[in-house]
Each structure stands twice: as C-alpha cells, then as structure tokens.
Coordinates of C-alpha atoms in Angstrom, one line a residue:
M687 CA 36.8 24.3 19.6
A688 CA 36.7 20.8 18.4
K689 CA 38.6 17.7 19.6
T690 CA 38.6 13.8 18.6
G691 CA 39.7 10.9 20.3
T692 CA 40.3 10.7 24.1
T693 CA 38.9 13.7 25.8
T694 CA 37.4 14.6 29.3
T695 CA 34.9 16.7 30.4
Q696 CA 37.5 19.2 31.5
D697 CA 38.8 19.7 27.8
L698 CA 34.9 20.3 26.8
R699 CA 34.7 22.8 29.9
S700 CA 38.0 24.7 28.8
A701 CA 36.7 25.2 25.4
I702 CA 33.4 26.5 26.8
E703 CA 35.3 28.7 28.7
R704 CA 37.5 30.1 26.2
S705 CA 34.5 31.1 24.1
G706 CA 33.7 33.3 27.2
Y707 CA 29.9 32.9 26.8
Y708 CA 28.3 32.1 30.2
P709 CA 30.8 29.3 30.6
A710 CA 29.1 28.3 34.1
L711 CA 25.6 28.2 32.5
V712 CA 26.6 26.6 29.3
S713 CA 28.9 24.0 31.1
E714 CA 26.3 22.9 33.4
A715 CA 23.7 22.4 30.6
V716 CA 25.9 20.4 28.3
E717 CA 27.6 18.4 31.4
S718 CA 23.8 17.5 32.3
A719 CA 22.9 16.3 29.0
V720 CA 26.1 14.2 28.4
G721 CA 25.9 12.6 31.7
P722 CA 28.5 9.9 32.5
E723 CA 29.2 8.9 29.0
P724 CA 32.8 9.6 27.6
I725 CA 33.1 12.4 25.2
T726 CA 34.7 11.5 21.8
S727 CA 34.3 14.7 19.9
Y728 CA 32.8 18.1 20.3
L729 CA 32.6 21.6 18.6
V730 CA 32.0 25.0 20.4
H731 CA 30.9 27.7 18.1
Q732 CA 29.9 31.3 19.3
E733 CA 28.3 33.6 16.9
T734 CA 27.4 37.3 17.2
T735 CA 24.2 38.7 15.4
F736 CA 23.0 42.1 15.1
D737 CA 19.0 42.4 15.4
A738 CA 18.1 46.1 14.9
N739 CA 19.9 48.1 17.0
E740 CA 21.0 45.2 19.4
V741 CA 24.1 42.7 19.7
R742 CA 23.1 39.3 20.6
R743 CA 25.4 36.5 21.2
H744 CA 24.6 32.7 20.8
V745 CA 26.8 29.6 21.2
T746 CA 25.9 26.2 19.9
V747 CA 28.1 23.1 21.8
L748 CA 28.0 19.7 19.8
V749 CA 29.0 16.8 21.3
L750 CA 29.6 13.1 20.4
T751 CA 29.1 10.3 22.7
P752 CA 29.7 6.7 21.8
S753 CA 25.8 6.4 21.5
R754 CA 24.6 10.0 21.2
F755 CA 25.1 13.5 19.6
V756 CA 24.0 16.2 21.9
V757 CA 23.3 19.6 20.6
S758 CA 23.1 22.9 23.3
H759 CA 22.0 26.1 22.1
T760 CA 22.4 29.1 24.5
D761 CA 21.2 32.6 23.5
E762 CA 20.8 35.8 25.4
Q763 CA 17.8 38.1 25.4
A764 CA 17.7 41.8 26.4
A765 CA 15.2 42.8 29.3
D766 CA 11.3 42.6 27.9
A767 CA 7.8 42.7 29.1
T768 CA 8.4 39.0 30.4
S769 CA 11.7 39.9 32.5
P770 CA 12.9 43.2 33.7
V771 CA 16.2 42.2 33.7
P772 CA 18.4 40.4 30.5
Y773 CA 18.2 36.7 30.7
A774 CA 19.9 33.7 28.7
T775 CA 17.8 30.5 27.6
T776 CA 19.8 27.3 27.3
S777 CA 18.4 24.1 25.6
T778 CA 20.0 20.8 25.1
E779 CA 18.8 17.8 22.8
S780 CA 20.3 14.5 22.8
V781 CA 19.9 12.1 20.0
R782 CA 20.5 8.8 19.4
L783 CA 23.1 8.2 16.9
D784 CA 20.9 5.5 15.0
R785 CA 18.2 8.5 14.6
I786 CA 20.6 10.6 12.8
G787 CA 19.8 10.5 8.8
S788 CA 22.2 12.7 7.4
V789 CA 25.4 14.6 8.0
V790 CA 25.9 17.0 5.0
L791 CA 29.0 19.1 5.0
S792 CA 29.1 21.9 2.4
R793 CA 32.3 23.4 1.6
M794 CA 33.1 26.9 0.1
V795 CA 36.6 27.1 -1.8
A796 CA 38.3 30.1 -3.5
N797 CA 40.1 29.7 -6.8
P798 CA 39.0 25.9 -7.0
E799 CA 41.2 25.7 -10.1
T800 CA 44.3 26.1 -7.8
Y801 CA 42.8 23.8 -5.0
T802 CA 45.3 21.6 -3.2
P803 CA 44.0 18.7 -1.2
G804 CA 44.3 19.2 2.2
R805 CA 43.8 23.1 1.9
L806 CA 41.3 24.5 4.3
P807 CA 37.7 25.7 2.6
R808 CA 37.1 29.3 3.3
E809 CA 33.5 28.3 4.9
V810 CA 31.9 25.3 6.0
V811 CA 28.2 24.5 6.6
L812 CA 27.4 21.5 8.7
T813 CA 23.8 20.5 8.5
I814 CA 22.6 17.3 10.5
G815 CA 19.2 16.0 10.1
W816 CA 17.3 13.4 12.6
G817 CA 13.7 13.9 11.5
A818 CA 12.7 16.4 14.5
V819 CA 12.3 19.3 11.9
Q820 CA 10.8 18.9 8.5
R821 CA 10.3 21.7 6.2
I822 CA 7.8 21.4 3.2
D823 CA 8.0 24.2 0.7
L824 CA 5.2 24.2 -1.7
E825 CA 4.0 26.1 -5.0
P826 CA 1.4 25.7 -7.6
A827 CA 2.2 23.1 -10.4
G828 CA 1.9 24.3 -13.8
C829 CA 2.5 23.1 -17.4
S830 CA 4.3 24.4 -20.4
D831 CA 1.0 25.2 -22.3
P832 CA 0.6 29.1 -21.6
S833 CA -3.0 28.9 -22.6
C834 CA -3.7 26.1 -20.2
E835 CA -6.3 26.8 -17.7
A836 CA -6.2 23.4 -15.7
D837 CA -5.6 23.0 -12.0
H838 CA -2.2 21.0 -11.7
G839 CA -2.3 21.0 -8.0
Y840 CA 0.9 21.8 -6.1
T841 CA 4.6 20.8 -6.3
G842 CA 7.2 21.1 -3.8
S843 CA 9.9 19.4 -1.6
A844 CA 10.4 18.3 2.1
T845 CA 13.7 18.7 3.7
A846 CA 15.0 17.7 7.1
D847 CA 17.5 20.1 8.3
D848 CA 17.3 20.1 12.1
L849 CA 20.7 21.8 12.7
S850 CA 22.7 23.9 10.3
L851 CA 25.8 25.5 11.6
R852 CA 27.9 27.9 9.4
V853 CA 31.6 28.6 10.2
S854 CA 33.8 30.9 8.1
E855 CA 37.6 31.8 8.2
A856 CA 36.5 35.2 8.0
G857 CA 34.3 35.2 11.1
D858 CA 35.5 32.5 13.1
G859 CA 39.0 32.0 12.1
P860 CA 40.7 29.0 10.3
E861 CA 41.1 26.8 13.4
T862 CA 37.6 26.9 13.8
V863 CA 36.8 25.8 10.2
A864 CA 39.3 22.9 10.8
Q865 CA 37.7 21.8 13.9
A866 CA 34.3 22.0 12.3
L867 CA 35.8 19.5 9.6
V868 CA 37.3 17.2 12.4
F869 CA 33.8 17.0 14.2
A870 CA 31.9 16.5 11.0
R871 CA 33.9 13.7 10.2
A872 CA 33.7 12.2 13.6
L873 CA 30.0 12.6 13.4
S874 CA 29.7 10.9 10.1
E875 CA 31.8 7.9 11.0
A876 CA 29.7 7.4 14.0
T877 CA 26.6 7.0 12.0
I878 CA 28.2 4.8 9.7
S879 CA 29.3 2.3 12.3
R880 CA 25.4 2.4 13.7
A881 CA 23.8 1.6 10.1

C-alpha cells in the first residue's frame, strides 16, 4: 500500500496490518525509525519466496518523510541451531534525502505497440541507491587479436543498488503496481528538491 500527501502514522499502521505479516513487530520497528517526522509517502510490500522445501515470507516497508527515506525489512526464519523456535528479524535504515544518488524505475509493458499513456505496466522494479552497497563486477580484459598473449588487465563495472524492489501485476496485483509508481515518483521528486 502506498500513499502520498497528508498521511498519518495510523494510515501506515493500517497498511502494515492489512499485509498480515507480524504487524505489531513491523509497525513498532518502522514507527521507531520514523520518529516524530510526518510521513509524506509510504509503500508496504510483502513477498513470499520458496527456499528448498520451505515457504518464507518477507515484508519491506518504505517510508518518505520531509528529510529522510526509511527502509525496513522483516524476514521470518525457521528454528535452527541458534534458536529452537521460529523467529523473525527486522531491520531499519534511515537515509538522509541528500544522500540518495539515484532512483531508478524500470517498467515492463506488454504489447508496447498499443501502449496508451496512463496504462499500468505489468511489472516495475524500483532501485534506490545511496552508496551503502557497491558491487564491482570484474572480468579479464582482452583485445581483438586472437594470437595476442599479452596481459590486458581487467575490465568491469561498479554499480550501486542498495535496494531493489520488484512489484508485478501477476504476483502483487495492479493496485500495488500503481502504489509503487506513486512512491517512486514521490521519492524522485523529494530528491530533486534536495539537490
């Protein structure tokens, strides 16, 4: 669930409760991270994954305030060697808006030849970078001479993708896709005003 404009902590709490995923735990963690700041936009996204013979759930809550972007992840874990009972792990990170370096929104649209403006994409991927995670992919460099035996060093690329969230019409429903678009726009506009 996403919302932009005047909203309250209660609106966010209601969205978390509708997700049905440990609402008391998730709400407390998010509200603690947001603190007294007003909420300008939010997105609650629950995802189910399959890990071997287990089904695992995960929820991500994104919150935009006038000065910060808050991200919360909560995962559940089965009993293991460290805990005889199932448990959940929740973490939050608060990022100043002036630290956000990129907001990337990728849209997947079916039948692009008949696309009409305003039609929802089938899928969106929201990638937000603020420099906390950098990935470097390297590979040996070469040249076009097949008989060359020289060492050309390495070539590669560095990417910052601190958070990547995929929302699809088939998996999450069209309302969630629309809400992801609303949140992405609000975050993008907030980072422009901080530039």
